[in-house]
GROMACS .gro file of C-alpha atoms in nm:
model
  457
    1MET     CA    1   2.510   1.304   0.340
    2PRO     CA    2   2.188   1.469   0.143
    3ARG     CA    3   1.950   1.412   0.353
    4ASN     CA    4   1.894   1.796   0.379
    5ARG     CA    5   1.818   1.826  -0.023
    6PRO     CA    6   1.504   1.988  -0.076
    7LEU     CA    7   1.224   1.703  -0.235
    8GLU     CA    8   1.225   1.802  -0.587
    9GLY     CA    9   1.241   1.577  -0.924
   10VAL     CA   10   1.102   1.244  -0.987
   11ALA     CA   11   1.147   0.940  -0.777
   12LEU     CA   12   1.044   0.556  -0.824
   13GLY     CA   13   0.909   0.331  -0.536
   14TRP     CA   14   1.200   0.116  -0.426
   15ARG     CA   15   1.078  -0.255  -0.516
   16PRO     CA   16   1.296  -0.549  -0.466
   17GLU     CA   17   1.323  -0.622  -0.936
   18LEU     CA   18   1.421  -0.285  -0.904
   19ALA     CA   19   1.694  -0.264  -0.675
   20ALA     CA   20   1.967  -0.364  -0.890
   21ASP     CA   21   1.925  -0.098  -1.148
   22LEU     CA   22   1.900   0.171  -0.917
   23LEU     CA   23   2.197   0.082  -0.702
   24ARG     CA   24   2.413   0.058  -1.042
   25ALA     CA   25   2.334   0.460  -1.108
   26PRO     CA   26   2.150   0.610  -0.835
   27ASP     CA   27   2.170   0.951  -0.981
   28ARG     CA   28   1.893   0.782  -1.231
   29VAL     CA   29   1.632   0.935  -0.977
   30ASP     CA   30   1.636   1.223  -0.749
   31PHE     CA   31   1.452   1.109  -0.385
   32LEU     CA   32   1.301   0.730  -0.347
   33GLU     CA   33   0.970   0.607  -0.176
   34VAL     CA   34   0.939   0.273   0.000
   35VAL     CA   35   0.620   0.134   0.154
   36ALA     CA   36   0.615   0.205   0.526
   37ASP     CA   37   0.428  -0.137   0.629
   38THR     CA   38   0.669  -0.346   0.405
   39CYS     CA   39   0.961  -0.167   0.668
   40PHE     CA   40   0.727  -0.312   0.939
   41ALA     CA   41   0.628  -0.583   0.816
   42GLN     CA   42   1.010  -0.693   0.691
   43ARG     CA   43   1.286  -0.609   0.932
   44ALA     CA   44   1.520  -0.597   0.682
   45ALA     CA   45   1.344  -0.382   0.410
   46TRP     CA   46   1.373  -0.107   0.719
   47ARG     CA   47   1.739  -0.173   0.728
   48GLU     CA   48   1.766  -0.157   0.365
   49ALA     CA   49   1.513   0.148   0.321
   50ARG     CA   50   1.761   0.292   0.582
   51ALA     CA   51   2.107   0.234   0.400
   52LEU     CA   52   1.885   0.385   0.109
   53ALA     CA   53   1.854   0.737   0.295
   54GLU     CA   54   2.267   0.749   0.290
   55ILE     CA   55   2.223   0.793  -0.056
   56LEU     CA   56   1.873   0.965  -0.160
   57PRO     CA   57   1.607   1.103   0.024
   58VAL     CA   58   1.357   0.833   0.113
   59VAL     CA   59   0.971   0.914   0.175
   60PRO     CA   60   0.799   0.657   0.367
   61HIS     CA   61   0.446   0.591   0.235
   62GLY     CA   62   0.174   0.454   0.462
   63VAL     CA   63  -0.067   0.232   0.341
   64LYS     CA   64  -0.238   0.075   0.625
   65LEU     CA   65  -0.315   0.379   0.906
   66SER     CA   66  -0.675   0.385   0.806
   67LEU     CA   67  -0.716   0.744   0.835
   68GLY     CA   68  -1.106   0.725   0.721
   69SER     CA   69  -1.167   0.482   1.040
   70ALA     CA   70  -1.485   0.607   1.237
   71ASP     CA   71  -1.349   0.417   1.548
   72GLY     CA   72  -0.949   0.576   1.521
   73ILE     CA   73  -0.629   0.457   1.427
   74ASP     CA   74  -0.385   0.222   1.578
   75PRO     CA   75  -0.111   0.465   1.790
   76ALA     CA   76   0.147   0.177   1.776
   77ARG     CA   77   0.119   0.195   1.388
   78ALA     CA   78   0.103   0.586   1.383
   79ARG     CA   79   0.420   0.536   1.670
   80ARG     CA   80   0.620   0.295   1.420
   81LEU     CA   81   0.543   0.536   1.135
   82GLY     CA   82   0.716   0.815   1.375
   83ALA     CA   83   0.967   0.607   1.427
   84LEU     CA   84   1.063   0.487   1.077
   85ALA     CA   85   1.071   0.856   0.936
   86ARG     CA   86   1.240   0.972   1.227
   87GLU     CA   87   1.562   0.732   1.153
   88LEU     CA   88   1.548   0.812   0.758
   89GLU     CA   89   1.538   1.181   0.866
   90ALA     CA   90   1.270   1.164   0.607
   91PRO     CA   91   1.154   1.516   0.422
   92ALA     CA   92   0.781   1.374   0.422
   93ILE     CA   93   0.518   1.111   0.512
   94THR     CA   94   0.267   1.032   0.308
   95GLU     CA   95  -0.061   0.828   0.392
   96HIS     CA   96  -0.387   0.735   0.201
   97VAL     CA   97  -0.725   0.919   0.273
   98ALA     CA   98  -0.873   0.542   0.347
   99LEU     CA   99  -1.042   0.276   0.517
  100THR     CA  100  -0.838   0.001   0.601
  101ARG     CA  101  -1.003  -0.127   0.887
  102GLY     CA  102  -1.355  -0.092   0.967
  103GLY     CA  103  -1.496  -0.139   1.317
  104GLY     CA  104  -1.193  -0.345   1.412
  105ARG     CA  105  -1.211  -0.576   1.094
  106GLU     CA  106  -0.930  -0.542   0.900
  107ILE     CA  107  -1.007  -0.494   0.535
  108GLY     CA  108  -0.658  -0.544   0.356
  109HIS     CA  109  -0.650  -0.279   0.111
  110LEU     CA  110  -0.739   0.096   0.038
  111THR     CA  111  -1.138   0.101   0.073
  112PRO     CA  112  -1.297   0.474   0.018
  113LEU     CA  113  -1.460   0.648   0.198
  114PRO     CA  114  -1.800   0.822   0.145
  115PHE     CA  115  -1.762   1.231   0.065
  116THR     CA  116  -1.931   1.366   0.351
  117ARG     CA  117  -1.821   1.580   0.562
  118ASP     CA  118  -1.842   1.294   0.870
  119ALA     CA  119  -1.586   1.157   0.678
  120VAL     CA  120  -1.394   1.499   0.638
  121ARG     CA  121  -1.447   1.518   1.011
  122VAL     CA  122  -1.299   1.170   1.077
  123VAL     CA  123  -1.045   1.183   0.854
  124ALA     CA  124  -0.950   1.507   1.068
  125ARG     CA  125  -0.941   1.433   1.392
  126ASN     CA  126  -0.707   1.032   1.264
  127VAL     CA  127  -0.467   1.319   1.102
  128ALA     CA  128  -0.480   1.520   1.447
  129ALA     CA  129  -0.376   1.207   1.598
  130ALA     CA  130  -0.145   1.044   1.401
  131ARG     CA  131   0.117   1.367   1.404
  132ARG     CA  132   0.134   1.398   1.761
  133GLU     CA  133   0.334   1.038   1.653
  134LEU     CA  134   0.502   1.172   1.382
  135PRO     CA  135   0.834   1.419   1.267
  136ASP     CA  136   0.788   1.768   1.231
  137VAL     CA  137   0.777   1.728   0.839
  138PRO     CA  138   0.513   1.738   0.603
  139LEU     CA  139   0.244   1.450   0.619
  140LEU     CA  140   0.090   1.460   0.259
  141LEU     CA  141  -0.272   1.297   0.225
  142GLU     CA  142  -0.335   1.086  -0.091
  143ASN     CA  143  -0.613   1.016  -0.267
  144VAL     CA  144  -0.776   0.635  -0.375
  145ALA     CA  145  -0.892   0.511  -0.665
  146TRP     CA  146  -1.256   0.332  -0.555
  147THR     CA  147  -1.361   0.041  -0.697
  148LEU     CA  148  -1.697   0.137  -0.544
  149ARG     CA  149  -1.885   0.391  -0.437
  150TRP     CA  150  -2.117   0.515  -0.041
  151PRO     CA  151  -2.497   0.541  -0.139
  152GLU     CA  152  -2.449   0.848   0.073
  153ASP     CA  153  -2.167   1.069  -0.073
  154GLU     CA  154  -2.303   1.475  -0.078
  155MET     CA  155  -2.027   1.626  -0.248
  156PRO     CA  156  -1.803   1.562  -0.518
  157GLU     CA  157  -1.457   1.405  -0.520
  158GLY     CA  158  -1.278   1.717  -0.557
  159ALA     CA  159  -1.442   1.904  -0.324
  160PHE     CA  160  -1.409   1.634  -0.081
  161TYR     CA  161  -1.034   1.648  -0.115
  162ALA     CA  162  -1.071   2.029  -0.089
  163GLU     CA  163  -1.228   1.994   0.291
  164VAL     CA  164  -1.005   1.726   0.416
  165ALA     CA  165  -0.706   1.963   0.279
  166ALA     CA  166  -0.882   2.283   0.466
  167ALA     CA  167  -0.966   2.046   0.800
  168THR     CA  168  -0.616   1.885   0.854
  169GLY     CA  169  -0.367   2.158   0.712
  170CYS     CA  170  -0.178   1.880   0.506
  171PRO     CA  171  -0.090   1.895   0.198
  172LEU     CA  172  -0.271   1.674  -0.092
  173LEU     CA  173  -0.020   1.393  -0.270
  174LEU     CA  174  -0.192   1.418  -0.599
  175ASP     CA  175  -0.221   1.075  -0.759
  176VAL     CA  176  -0.345   1.137  -1.092
  177ALA     CA  177  -0.350   0.808  -1.181
  178ASN     CA  178  -0.646   0.716  -0.953
  179LEU     CA  179  -0.773   0.994  -1.053
  180TYR     CA  180  -0.790   0.951  -1.428
  181ALA     CA  181  -0.926   0.589  -1.309
  182ASN     CA  182  -1.249   0.762  -1.109
  183ALA     CA  183  -1.280   0.995  -1.381
  184LEU     CA  184  -1.337   0.727  -1.657
  185ASN     CA  185  -1.563   0.505  -1.398
  186ALA     CA  186  -1.751   0.764  -1.318
  187GLY     CA  187  -1.818   0.856  -1.650
  188VAL     CA  188  -1.684   1.241  -1.631
  189PRO     CA  189  -1.410   1.434  -1.871
  190PRO     CA  190  -1.080   1.332  -1.700
  191THR     CA  191  -0.973   1.729  -1.741
  192ARG     CA  192  -1.277   1.842  -1.590
  193ALA     CA  193  -1.195   1.593  -1.272
  194LEU     CA  194  -0.885   1.751  -1.250
  195ARG     CA  195  -0.976   2.108  -1.279
  196GLU     CA  196  -1.211   2.026  -0.956
  197HIS     CA  197  -0.964   1.883  -0.755
  198PRO     CA  198  -0.769   2.169  -0.505
  199LEU     CA  199  -0.474   2.172  -0.721
  200ASP     CA  200  -0.313   2.482  -0.534
  201ARG     CA  201  -0.283   2.224  -0.179
  202VAL     CA  202  -0.052   2.007  -0.468
  203GLY     CA  203   0.271   1.942  -0.255
  204MET     CA  204   0.357   1.581  -0.461
  205VAL     CA  205   0.228   1.383  -0.740
  206HIS     CA  206   0.207   0.982  -0.808
  207VAL     CA  207   0.180   0.821  -1.159
  208ALA     CA  208   0.124   0.479  -1.269
  209GLY     CA  209  -0.035   0.290  -1.501
  210GLY     CA  210  -0.346   0.083  -1.552
  211ARG     CA  211  -0.593  -0.064  -1.791
  212MET     CA  212  -0.918  -0.121  -1.867
  213GLU     CA  213  -1.058  -0.497  -1.733
  214HIS     CA  214  -1.437  -0.567  -1.851
  215GLY     CA  215  -1.519  -0.221  -1.882
  216PHE     CA  216  -1.379  -0.047  -1.589
  217PHE     CA  217  -1.031   0.091  -1.549
  218MET     CA  218  -0.798  -0.042  -1.277
  219ASP     CA  219  -0.541   0.078  -1.115
  220THR     CA  220  -0.270  -0.195  -1.151
  221HIS     CA  221   0.058  -0.017  -1.081
  222GLY     CA  222   0.183  -0.297  -1.379
  223HIS     CA  223   0.140  -0.126  -1.692
  224PRO     CA  224   0.305   0.193  -1.886
  225VAL     CA  225   0.102   0.534  -1.768
  226PRO     CA  226  -0.118   0.640  -2.013
  227GLU     CA  227  -0.058   0.883  -2.271
  228ALA     CA  228  -0.401   1.040  -2.113
  229VAL     CA  229  -0.228   1.042  -1.766
  230PHE     CA  230   0.105   1.186  -1.882
  231ALA     CA  231  -0.118   1.482  -2.067
  232LEU     CA  232  -0.276   1.556  -1.712
  233VAL     CA  233   0.004   1.559  -1.522
  234GLU     CA  234   0.121   1.851  -1.751
  235GLU     CA  235  -0.172   2.033  -1.743
  236MET     CA  236  -0.187   2.037  -1.306
  237LEU     CA  237   0.177   2.118  -1.339
  238ALA     CA  238   0.068   2.469  -1.556
  239VAL     CA  239  -0.115   2.560  -1.249
  240THR     CA  240   0.081   2.386  -0.924
  241GLY     CA  241   0.475   2.447  -1.085
  242ARG     CA  242   0.694   2.235  -1.035
  243VAL     CA  243   0.608   1.953  -0.743
  244PRO     CA  244   0.821   1.627  -0.665
  245ILE     CA  245   0.660   1.329  -0.921
  246VAL     CA  246   0.694   0.932  -0.806
  247LEU     CA  247   0.680   0.676  -1.047
  248GLU     CA  248   0.506   0.338  -0.886
  249ARG     CA  249   0.590   0.052  -1.034
  250ASP     CA  250   0.442  -0.298  -0.838
  251GLN     CA  251   0.425  -0.551  -1.053
  252GLY     CA  252   0.459  -0.714  -1.456
  253PHE     CA  253   0.864  -0.513  -1.428
  254PRO     CA  254   0.947  -0.417  -1.811
  255PRO     CA  255   1.306  -0.367  -1.880
  256PHE     CA  256   1.450  -0.074  -1.662
  257ALA     CA  257   1.516   0.142  -1.953
  258GLU     CA  258   1.116   0.163  -2.004
  259LEU     CA  259   1.069   0.266  -1.676
  260GLU     CA  260   1.374   0.489  -1.682
  261GLY     CA  261   1.237   0.655  -1.990
  262GLU     CA  262   0.906   0.715  -1.834
  263VAL     CA  263   1.127   0.924  -1.510
  264GLU     CA  264   1.300   1.106  -1.852
  265ARG     CA  265   0.953   1.219  -2.005
  266LEU     CA  266   0.849   1.320  -1.626
  267ARG     CA  267   1.144   1.523  -1.608
  268GLY     CA  268   1.113   1.653  -1.926
  269LEU     CA  269   0.772   1.786  -1.837
  270LEU     CA  270   0.869   1.956  -1.479
  271ARG     CA  271   1.132   2.120  -1.711
  272ARG     CA  272   0.862   2.293  -1.894
  273ALA     CA  273   0.649   2.340  -1.587
  274PRO     CA  274   0.655   2.735  -1.403
  275ALA     CA  275   0.847   2.783  -1.075
  276ARG     CA  276   0.599   2.654  -0.784
  277ALA     CA  277   0.446   2.960  -0.595
  278CYS     CA  278   0.490   3.001  -0.232
  279ALA     CA  279   0.170   2.770  -0.162
  280SER     CA  280  -0.041   2.939   0.123
  281VAL     CA  281  -0.127   2.681   0.406
  282PRO     CA  282  -0.495   2.737   0.485
  283PRO     CA  283  -0.541   2.774   0.887
  284ARG     CA  284  -0.649   2.390   1.045
  285VAL     CA  285  -1.012   2.425   1.093
  286PRO     CA  286  -1.059   2.358   1.499
  287LEU     CA  287  -1.216   2.012   1.575
  288LEU     CA  288  -1.500   2.075   1.880
  289GLU     CA  289  -1.590   1.760   2.059
  290ALA     CA  290  -1.893   1.845   1.937
  291ASP     CA  291  -1.830   1.825   1.576
  292LEU     CA  292  -1.771   1.406   1.625
  293HIS     CA  293  -2.075   1.308   1.796
  294GLY     CA  294  -2.321   1.094   1.598
  295LEU     CA  295  -2.003   0.915   1.429
  296GLY     CA  296  -2.141   0.604   1.577
  297GLU     CA  297  -2.345   0.529   1.268
  298MET     CA  298  -2.054   0.560   1.030
  299GLN     CA  299  -1.889   0.297   1.244
  300LEU     CA  300  -2.128   0.069   1.202
  301ARG     CA  301  -2.152   0.075   0.849
  302GLN     CA  302  -1.783   0.060   0.815
  303GLU     CA  303  -1.775  -0.225   0.974
  304ALA     CA  304  -2.072  -0.385   0.793
  305LEU     CA  305  -1.908  -0.314   0.494
  306ALA     CA  306  -1.548  -0.466   0.588
  307VAL     CA  307  -1.765  -0.785   0.685
  308MET     CA  308  -1.947  -0.742   0.305
  309LEU     CA  309  -1.600  -0.751   0.146
  310THR     CA  310  -1.443  -0.999   0.359
  311ASP     CA  311  -1.617  -1.314   0.480
  312VAL     CA  312  -1.573  -1.570   0.313
  313THR     CA  313  -1.901  -1.617   0.177
  314PRO     CA  314  -2.003  -1.352  -0.039
  315PRO     CA  315  -2.336  -1.140   0.059
  316ALA     CA  316  -2.657  -1.166  -0.046
  317PRO     CA  317  -2.768  -0.977  -0.329
  318SER     CA  318  -3.014  -0.766  -0.077
  319THR     CA  319  -2.696  -0.676   0.105
  320ALA     CA  320  -2.489  -0.567  -0.215
  321ALA     CA  321  -2.774  -0.375  -0.393
  322GLU     CA  322  -2.734  -0.051  -0.271
  323TYR     CA  323  -2.329  -0.013  -0.350
  324GLY     CA  324  -2.369  -0.247  -0.676
  325ILE     CA  325  -2.373  -0.564  -0.672
  326GLU     CA  326  -2.097  -0.597  -0.951
  327ALA     CA  327  -1.901  -0.306  -0.797
  328VAL     CA  328  -1.885  -0.521  -0.431
  329ALA     CA  329  -1.756  -0.843  -0.663
  330ARG     CA  330  -1.531  -0.659  -0.829
  331THR     CA  331  -1.418  -0.537  -0.486
  332ARG     CA  332  -1.373  -0.842  -0.333
  333ALA     CA  333  -1.168  -0.960  -0.652
  334VAL     CA  334  -0.941  -0.698  -0.589
  335LEU     CA  335  -0.885  -0.786  -0.235
  336LEU     CA  336  -0.833  -1.132  -0.283
  337HIS     CA  337  -0.563  -1.038  -0.491
  338LYS     CA  338  -0.441  -0.835  -0.280
  339ARG     CA  339  -0.363  -1.067   0.008
  340VAL     CA  340  -0.193  -1.330  -0.255
  341ASP     CA  341   0.048  -1.026  -0.378
  342ASP     CA  342   0.128  -0.962   0.042
  343ALA     CA  343   0.143  -1.300   0.097
  344LEU     CA  344   0.343  -1.434  -0.196
  345PRO     CA  345   0.660  -1.219  -0.110
  346LEU     CA  346   0.721  -1.429   0.207
  347LEU     CA  347   0.725  -1.741   0.007
  348PRO     CA  348   1.042  -1.630  -0.193
  349ARG     CA  349   1.113  -1.996  -0.368
  350THR     CA  350   0.709  -2.095  -0.410
  351SER     CA  351   0.647  -1.767  -0.528
  352ALA     CA  352   0.931  -1.776  -0.800
  353ALA     CA  353   0.741  -2.073  -0.988
  354GLY     CA  354   0.537  -1.834  -1.116
  355GLU     CA  355   0.174  -1.842  -1.255
  356PRO     CA  356   0.100  -2.213  -1.091
  357ALA     CA  357   0.199  -2.089  -0.771
  358ARG     CA  358  -0.015  -1.753  -0.778
  359ALA     CA  359  -0.332  -1.991  -0.908
  360LEU     CA  360  -0.310  -2.218  -0.622
  361ALA     CA  361  -0.229  -1.908  -0.366
  362LEU     CA  362  -0.583  -1.783  -0.492
  363ARG     CA  363  -0.727  -2.071  -0.432
  364ALA     CA  364  -0.569  -2.071  -0.092
  365VAL     CA  365  -0.694  -1.775   0.025
  366GLU     CA  366  -1.023  -1.740  -0.133
  367ALA     CA  367  -1.106  -2.029   0.059
  368SER     CA  368  -1.037  -1.893   0.453
  369PRO     CA  369  -1.112  -1.602   0.579
  370ARG     CA  370  -0.871  -1.354   0.635
  371ALA     CA  371  -0.684  -1.311   1.015
  372PRO     CA  372  -0.751  -1.032   1.209
  373ARG     CA  373  -0.375  -0.986   1.279
  374SER     CA  374  -0.054  -1.042   1.044
  375ALA     CA  375  -0.263  -1.120   0.765
  376GLY     CA  376  -0.019  -1.199   0.488
  377ILE     CA  377   0.183  -1.412   0.732
  378VAL     CA  378  -0.137  -1.653   0.846
  379ASP     CA  379  -0.181  -1.658   0.430
  380ALA     CA  380   0.170  -1.764   0.304
  381LEU     CA  381   0.082  -1.998   0.570
  382ARG     CA  382  -0.156  -2.158   0.431
  383ILE     CA  383  -0.032  -2.139   0.070
  384ALA     CA  384   0.280  -2.278   0.193
  385ASP     CA  385   0.042  -2.546   0.332
  386ALA     CA  386  -0.172  -2.579   0.010
  387ALA     CA  387   0.169  -2.596  -0.218
  388ALA     CA  388   0.327  -2.857   0.007
  389ARG     CA  389   0.058  -3.131  -0.116
  390GLU     CA  390   0.112  -3.046  -0.485
  391PRO     CA  391   0.415  -3.240  -0.605
  392ALA     CA  392   0.570  -2.972  -0.882
  393LEU     CA  393   0.577  -2.701  -0.576
  394ALA     CA  394   0.587  -2.930  -0.249
  395ALA     CA  395   1.009  -2.937  -0.239
  396LEU     CA  396   0.988  -2.513  -0.237
  397ALA     CA  397   0.702  -2.490  -0.061
  398ARG     CA  398   0.834  -2.714   0.256
  399ARG     CA  399   1.135  -2.496   0.238
  400ASP     CA  400   0.902  -2.172   0.246
  401ARG     CA  401   0.736  -2.319   0.530
  402LEU     CA  402   1.005  -2.418   0.783
  403GLU     CA  403   1.182  -2.087   0.745
  404LEU     CA  404   0.866  -1.910   0.814
  405ARG     CA  405   0.746  -2.088   1.082
  406ALA     CA  406   1.126  -2.014   1.245
  407ARG     CA  407   1.038  -1.690   1.229
  408PHE     CA  408   0.708  -1.631   1.316
  409ALA     CA  409   0.484  -1.849   1.590
  410ALA     CA  410   0.087  -1.917   1.633
  411GLU     CA  411  -0.049  -1.636   1.873
  412ALA     CA  412  -0.326  -1.781   2.183
  413ASP     CA  413  -0.635  -1.727   1.931
  414GLY     CA  414  -0.487  -1.939   1.677
  415GLY     CA  415  -0.583  -1.660   1.398
  416SER     CA  416  -0.291  -1.465   1.404
  417CYS     CA  417   0.137  -1.478   1.400
  418ALA     CA  418   0.384  -1.281   1.582
  419PRO     CA  419   0.784  -1.308   1.534
  420ARG     CA  420   0.920  -1.554   1.713
  421ARG     CA  421   1.130  -1.426   1.959
  422GLY     CA  422   1.249  -1.736   2.145
  423PRO     CA  423   1.485  -2.059   2.003
  424PHE     CA  424   1.329  -2.259   1.702
  425VAL     CA  425   1.434  -2.590   1.602
  426GLY     CA  426   1.244  -2.785   1.366
  427ARG     CA  427   1.291  -3.033   1.040
  428GLU     CA  428   1.066  -3.110   0.708
  429GLN     CA  429   1.077  -3.401   0.510
  430LEU     CA  430   1.196  -3.310   0.107
  431PRO     CA  431   0.980  -3.530  -0.143
  432ASP     CA  432   1.311  -3.685  -0.254
  433GLY     CA  433   1.386  -3.819   0.115
  434ARG     CA  434   1.615  -3.533   0.195
  435ARG     CA  435   1.587  -3.404   0.533
  436LEU     CA  436   1.561  -2.998   0.619
  437TRP     CA  437   1.643  -2.839   0.938
  438ALA     CA  438   1.600  -2.456   1.024
  439LEU     CA  439   1.726  -2.337   1.355
  440LYS     CA  440   1.737  -1.997   1.476
  441GLY     CA  441   1.834  -1.850   1.825
  442LEU     CA  442   1.714  -1.607   2.075
  443GLY     CA  443   1.545  -1.256   1.944
  444ALA     CA  444   1.286  -1.216   1.682
  445GLN     CA  445   1.569  -1.096   1.499
  446ALA     CA  446   1.791  -1.405   1.496
  447PRO     CA  447   1.884  -1.543   1.138
  448VAL     CA  448   1.774  -1.860   1.048
  449ARG     CA  449   2.051  -2.118   0.933
  450MET     CA  450   1.882  -2.391   0.667
  451ILE     CA  451   2.119  -2.750   0.686
  452GLU     CA  452   2.003  -3.037   0.456
  453ARG     CA  453   2.054  -3.408   0.556
  454GLY     CA  454   2.015  -3.757   0.404
  455GLY     CA  455   1.838  -3.880   0.067
  456ARG     CA  456   1.644  -4.186  -0.050
  457GLY     CA  457   1.834  -4.531  -0.001
   0.00000   0.00000   0.00000
């Protein structure tokens, strides 16, 4: 049982596409990172994470707690994160300093915060609320890549994260790839940006790849790690000493040997780095109720930005101008692709068709608003409905749609779904005349059984 091992070395983010290679030789990595919100949405992923924790230390990585929301975090999501961490006996928990919900409207991805002291106060309050639901292990806060900037920024990016670390008492998960992308896009030398961050507060590192798209460097998690990012990691380690590193890859998976080569290269950088000095934790700044007065304007600003980014109709140029018309358009495009990324894994047969399925999925979600809750499931059903009308995809999509309807039921508001707790019997007609039945018993976790009958003639 490795659960009491210290968190050190190099990890990979756990993804189904990497499962076979990692399970054949788990000693290729020193620990694993799982996306907590995937475990919340898919009970099978939760069970998988629990099994992995019997082999290696597992760190749950949150992406939707929305620590930057001026109207507070969702306590239920924090409780789920705490329950997952306890079940995994996780040595640490990580989350982003970001906004995923503004004024109650879900944005669906990691939106940056303004670099202001009001934002620092909001993060500190929300971290304090989250900690009440989490086990007593380190909570590391991650910097995010931005595709737009707020006009009210009042300090440099590195100074903002220094204030966040001081106000929360949390160590930082420094995503060096995000730092590199932000520096390039801001026209700042990446080495200068690195030095401006609070390296004495770094407790873990993320590394990933990206690429230049139309003159803007995008953090894609789907390309090899740039040489410049490896160089930044080496420079950082000379200051921080040896800290755990996670290599992230979410798409465009190469042969595993290529990822293993990146892992070994990072291990080499760690071996050459000095031992980590005992980090002194700065005292948490007391948060007074008076400090939180006047945040109503911030909440309104967050809600307005959420509307701008998620409405089906693009905002008027005059509305988008303060953030930059091109920046808003770029961010909306990123969010659209993120919706597809969240939905397609719920349609495994349809998504196996590759680019035709993805192109259809983009058209389907672009024409519909993001659901207020369970957006991935709602979008998956929309995509399945559209694909079921396409001859090349119909048989695959109707199977996926029937299985999804067996597992999830529409809620009363008509715009969201929830796990189906009651039994289900349903049928789909396949293009060749066969009938496909789905049967599910009582309980949200009951298995779905698929039965085929008949045919033409």
